[in-house]
């Protein structure tokens, strides 16, 4: 009787061992959003990004920052890694809210990498608008990081919008309402070649060019800003992306998109 009981127990144990493990859903693998309990905290996102809001900026700080007096509330979007994705995300946020881009500053950062971090300030008369702008921008980052490719040697970044708004205009002098594209190559040598590739691939207007000693925070990258017909801008970006991925891949592992490509 005792032997039969032991055999039965062992049989049940072996059934459990043989059973396939339940699949873990992708959502369950994502890190949980951390909260700090402060009313100024809006949220965090990819790229070590943090969103904050100040309902009523102190008078002395308001003056020191050079803010328009009508904007008592500000939304703050800052990140260690990104810049381009954040500016395009902010561009969508401005379109969706009653806010204005007050400042866009690009820090030499990327946590020691070749590119920038960023600080973006939204101005609003009502704190709810400032908070909403930050929320929209944080949500957009998952999309705008889709065409960022990286390995240990550097990174590539491609951004596109069919209708540039005030964030792109302030940061890159992009014509309002026209298609706009951003092409980044780091190290800078790759950036020069893919910039040339982009301009040769379609009929686009070059509205800006930045390099380590001019237009960047001395970062090891070249950035090209283009505008024009929507189809032409996309064609230029796609051509540059194809060449850039091949070149960066010679310096290390095959560069993979950070999220899901959208261009």
Coordinates of N, CA, C and O in Angstrom, one line a residue, residues 178-250:
X178 N 4.9 71.5 -43.8 CA 5.5 70.7 -44.9 C 6.1 69.4 -44.3 O 6.5 69.4 -43.2
X179 N 6.3 68.5 -45.2 CA 7.0 67.2 -44.8 C 8.4 67.5 -44.4 O 9.1 68.3 -45.0
X180 N 8.9 66.8 -43.4 CA 10.2 67.1 -42.8 C 10.8 65.7 -42.5 O 10.2 64.8 -42.0
X181 N 12.2 65.7 -42.7 CA 12.9 64.5 -42.4 C 14.2 64.8 -41.6 O 14.8 65.8 -41.9
X182 N 14.6 63.9 -40.8 CA 15.8 64.0 -40.0 C 16.6 62.8 -40.2 O 16.1 61.6 -40.1
X183 N 17.9 62.9 -40.5 CA 18.8 61.8 -40.8 C 20.1 62.0 -39.9 O 20.7 63.0 -40.0
X184 N 20.4 61.0 -39.1 CA 21.5 61.1 -38.2 C 22.4 59.9 -38.3 O 21.9 58.8 -38.4
X185 N 23.7 60.2 -38.4 CA 24.7 59.1 -38.5 C 25.8 59.3 -37.5 O 26.4 60.4 -37.5
X186 N 26.0 58.3 -36.6 CA 27.1 58.4 -35.7 C 27.8 57.0 -35.6 O 27.1 56.0 -35.5
X187 N 29.1 57.0 -35.8 CA 30.0 58.1 -35.8 C 29.8 59.0 -37.1 O 29.2 58.6 -38.0
X188 N 30.4 60.2 -37.0 CA 30.1 61.3 -37.9 C 30.4 60.9 -39.4 O 29.8 61.4 -40.3
X189 N 31.4 60.1 -39.6 CA 31.9 59.7 -40.9 C 30.7 59.0 -41.6 O 30.5 59.3 -42.8
X190 N 30.0 58.2 -40.9 CA 28.8 57.5 -41.6 C 27.7 58.5 -41.9 O 27.1 58.5 -42.9
X191 N 27.6 59.5 -41.0 CA 26.6 60.6 -41.2 C 26.8 61.3 -42.5 O 25.8 61.7 -43.2
X192 N 28.1 61.6 -42.8 CA 28.4 62.4 -44.0 C 27.9 61.6 -45.2 O 27.3 62.1 -46.1
X193 N 28.2 60.3 -45.3 CA 27.9 59.5 -46.4 C 26.4 59.3 -46.6 O 25.9 59.4 -47.7
X194 N 25.7 59.1 -45.5 CA 24.2 58.8 -45.6 C 23.5 60.1 -45.9 O 22.4 60.1 -46.5
X195 N 24.1 61.3 -45.5 CA 23.5 62.6 -45.9 C 23.6 62.7 -47.4 O 22.6 63.2 -48.0
X196 N 24.7 62.4 -48.0 CA 24.9 62.5 -49.4 C 23.9 61.5 -50.1 O 23.3 61.9 -51.1
X197 N 23.8 60.3 -49.6 CA 22.9 59.3 -50.1 C 21.5 59.8 -50.2 O 20.7 59.7 -51.2
X198 N 21.0 60.4 -49.1 CA 19.7 60.9 -48.9 C 19.4 62.0 -50.0 O 18.3 62.0 -50.6
X199 N 20.3 63.0 -50.2 CA 20.0 64.1 -51.1 C 20.0 63.6 -52.5 O 19.3 64.1 -53.4
X200 N 20.8 62.6 -52.8 CA 20.9 62.1 -54.2 C 19.7 61.2 -54.5 O 19.4 60.9 -55.7
X201 N 19.0 60.6 -53.5 CA 18.0 59.7 -53.7 C 16.7 60.3 -54.2 O 15.8 59.6 -54.8
X202 N 16.4 61.6 -53.9 CA 15.1 62.2 -54.2 C 15.3 63.7 -54.2 O 16.3 64.2 -53.7
X203 N 14.3 64.4 -54.8 CA 14.3 65.8 -54.9 C 13.8 66.4 -53.6 O 12.6 66.7 -53.5
X204 N 14.8 66.7 -52.7 CA 14.4 67.3 -51.4 C 15.2 68.6 -51.2 O 16.2 68.8 -51.9
X205 N 14.8 69.4 -50.3 CA 15.5 70.6 -49.9 C 16.3 70.4 -48.6 O 15.7 70.0 -47.6
X206 N 17.6 70.7 -48.7 CA 18.4 70.6 -47.4 C 18.2 71.9 -46.7 O 18.5 73.0 -47.2
X207 N 17.6 71.8 -45.5 CA 17.4 73.0 -44.7 C 18.3 73.2 -43.5 O 18.3 74.2 -42.8
X208 N 19.2 72.2 -43.3 CA 20.2 72.3 -42.3 C 21.1 71.1 -42.3 O 20.8 70.0 -42.7
X209 N 22.3 71.3 -41.7 CA 23.4 70.3 -41.6 C 24.1 70.6 -40.4 O 24.5 71.7 -40.1
X210 N 24.3 69.6 -39.5 CA 25.1 69.7 -38.3 C 26.2 68.7 -38.2 O 26.0 67.5 -38.6
X211 N 27.3 69.1 -37.6 CA 28.5 68.2 -37.5 C 29.1 68.4 -36.1 O 28.6 69.2 -35.3
X212 N 30.1 67.6 -35.8 CA 30.7 67.7 -34.4 C 31.0 69.1 -34.0 O 30.8 69.4 -32.8
X213 N 31.6 69.9 -34.8 CA 32.0 71.2 -34.4 C 31.1 72.3 -34.8 O 31.3 73.5 -34.6
X214 N 29.9 72.0 -35.4 CA 29.0 73.0 -35.8 C 27.5 72.5 -35.8 O 27.1 71.7 -36.7
X215 N 26.8 73.0 -34.8 CA 25.3 72.6 -34.8 C 25.0 71.5 -33.9 O 23.8 71.2 -33.6
X216 N 26.0 70.8 -33.3 CA 25.7 69.8 -32.3 C 26.5 70.2 -31.0 O 27.3 71.1 -31.0
X217 N 26.2 69.5 -29.9 CA 27.0 69.7 -28.7 C 28.3 68.9 -28.7 O 28.6 68.2 -27.8
X218 N 29.1 69.1 -29.8 CA 30.3 68.4 -30.0 C 30.2 66.9 -30.0 O 31.1 66.2 -29.5
X219 N 29.0 66.4 -30.4 CA 28.8 65.0 -30.4 C 29.3 64.4 -31.7 O 29.5 65.1 -32.7
X220 N 29.7 63.1 -31.7 CA 30.3 62.5 -32.8 C 29.2 62.0 -33.8 O 29.1 60.8 -34.0
X221 N 28.6 62.9 -34.5 CA 27.5 62.6 -35.4 C 27.3 63.7 -36.4 O 27.7 64.9 -36.2
X222 N 26.8 63.4 -37.5 CA 26.4 64.3 -38.5 C 24.9 64.2 -38.7 O 24.3 63.1 -38.7
X223 N 24.2 65.4 -38.8 CA 22.7 65.4 -38.8 C 22.3 66.2 -40.0 O 22.8 67.3 -40.3
X224 N 21.4 65.7 -40.8 CA 20.9 66.4 -42.0 C 19.4 66.6 -41.8 O 18.6 65.7 -41.4
X225 N 18.9 67.8 -42.1 CA 17.5 68.2 -42.0 C 17.0 68.4 -43.4 O 17.6 69.2 -44.2
X226 N 15.9 67.8 -43.8 CA 15.4 67.9 -45.2 C 13.9 68.2 -45.2 O 13.2 67.8 -44.2
X227 N 13.5 68.8 -46.2 CA 12.0 69.2 -46.3 C 11.7 69.0 -47.8 O 12.5 68.9 -48.7
X228 N 10.4 69.0 -48.1 CA 9.9 68.9 -49.5 C 8.6 68.1 -49.6 O 7.8 68.0 -48.6
X229 N 8.4 67.5 -50.8 CA 7.3 66.6 -51.0 C 7.3 65.4 -50.1 O 8.4 64.8 -49.8
X230 N 6.2 65.0 -49.6 CA 6.1 63.9 -48.6 C 6.8 62.6 -49.1 O 7.6 62.0 -48.5
X231 N 6.4 62.2 -50.4 CA 7.0 61.0 -50.9 C 8.5 61.1 -51.1 O 9.3 60.1 -50.9
X232 N 9.0 62.3 -51.5 CA 10.4 62.5 -51.7 C 11.2 62.4 -50.4 O 12.3 61.8 -50.4
X233 N 10.7 63.0 -49.4 CA 11.3 63.0 -48.1 C 11.4 61.6 -47.6 O 12.5 61.1 -47.1
X234 N 10.4 60.8 -47.7 CA 10.4 59.4 -47.2 C 11.4 58.6 -48.1 O 12.1 57.8 -47.5
X235 N 11.4 58.8 -49.4 CA 12.4 58.1 -50.2 C 13.8 58.4 -49.8 O 14.7 57.5 -49.8
X236 N 14.1 59.6 -49.5 CA 15.5 60.0 -49.1 C 15.9 59.3 -47.8 O 17.0 58.8 -47.7
X237 N 14.9 59.3 -46.9 CA 15.2 58.7 -45.6 C 15.4 57.2 -45.7 O 16.4 56.6 -45.1
X238 N 14.6 56.5 -46.5 CA 14.7 55.1 -46.7 C 16.0 54.7 -47.3 O 16.7 53.7 -46.9
X239 N 16.4 55.5 -48.3 CA 17.7 55.2 -49.0 C 18.9 55.4 -48.0 O 19.8 54.6 -48.0
X240 N 18.8 56.4 -47.2 CA 19.9 56.7 -46.2 C 19.9 55.6 -45.1 O 21.0 55.1 -44.7
X241 N 18.8 55.1 -44.7 CA 18.7 54.1 -43.7 C 19.3 52.8 -44.2 O 20.0 52.1 -43.5
X242 N 19.0 52.4 -45.5 CA 19.5 51.2 -46.0 C 21.1 51.2 -46.0 O 21.7 50.2 -45.6
X243 N 21.6 52.3 -46.5 CA 23.1 52.4 -46.5 C 23.7 52.5 -45.1 O 24.7 51.8 -44.8
X244 N 23.1 53.3 -44.2 CA 23.6 53.5 -42.9 C 23.6 52.2 -42.1 O 24.6 51.9 -41.4
X245 N 22.6 51.4 -42.2 CA 22.6 50.1 -41.4 C 23.8 49.2 -41.9 O 24.4 48.6 -41.0
X246 N 24.0 49.2 -43.1 CA 25.1 48.4 -43.7 C 26.5 48.9 -43.1 O 27.3 48.1 -42.7
X247 N 26.7 50.2 -43.2 CA 27.9 50.8 -42.7 C 28.2 50.6 -41.2 O 29.3 50.2 -40.8
X248 N 27.2 50.9 -40.4 CA 27.3 50.7 -39.0 C 27.5 49.3 -38.6 O 28.3 49.0 -37.6
X249 N 27.0 48.4 -39.4 CA 27.1 46.9 -39.1 C 28.6 46.5 -39.3 O 28.9 45.4 -38.7
X250 N 29.4 47.2 -40.1 CA 30.8 46.8 -40.2 C 31.6 47.1 -39.0 O 32.7 46.6 -38.8

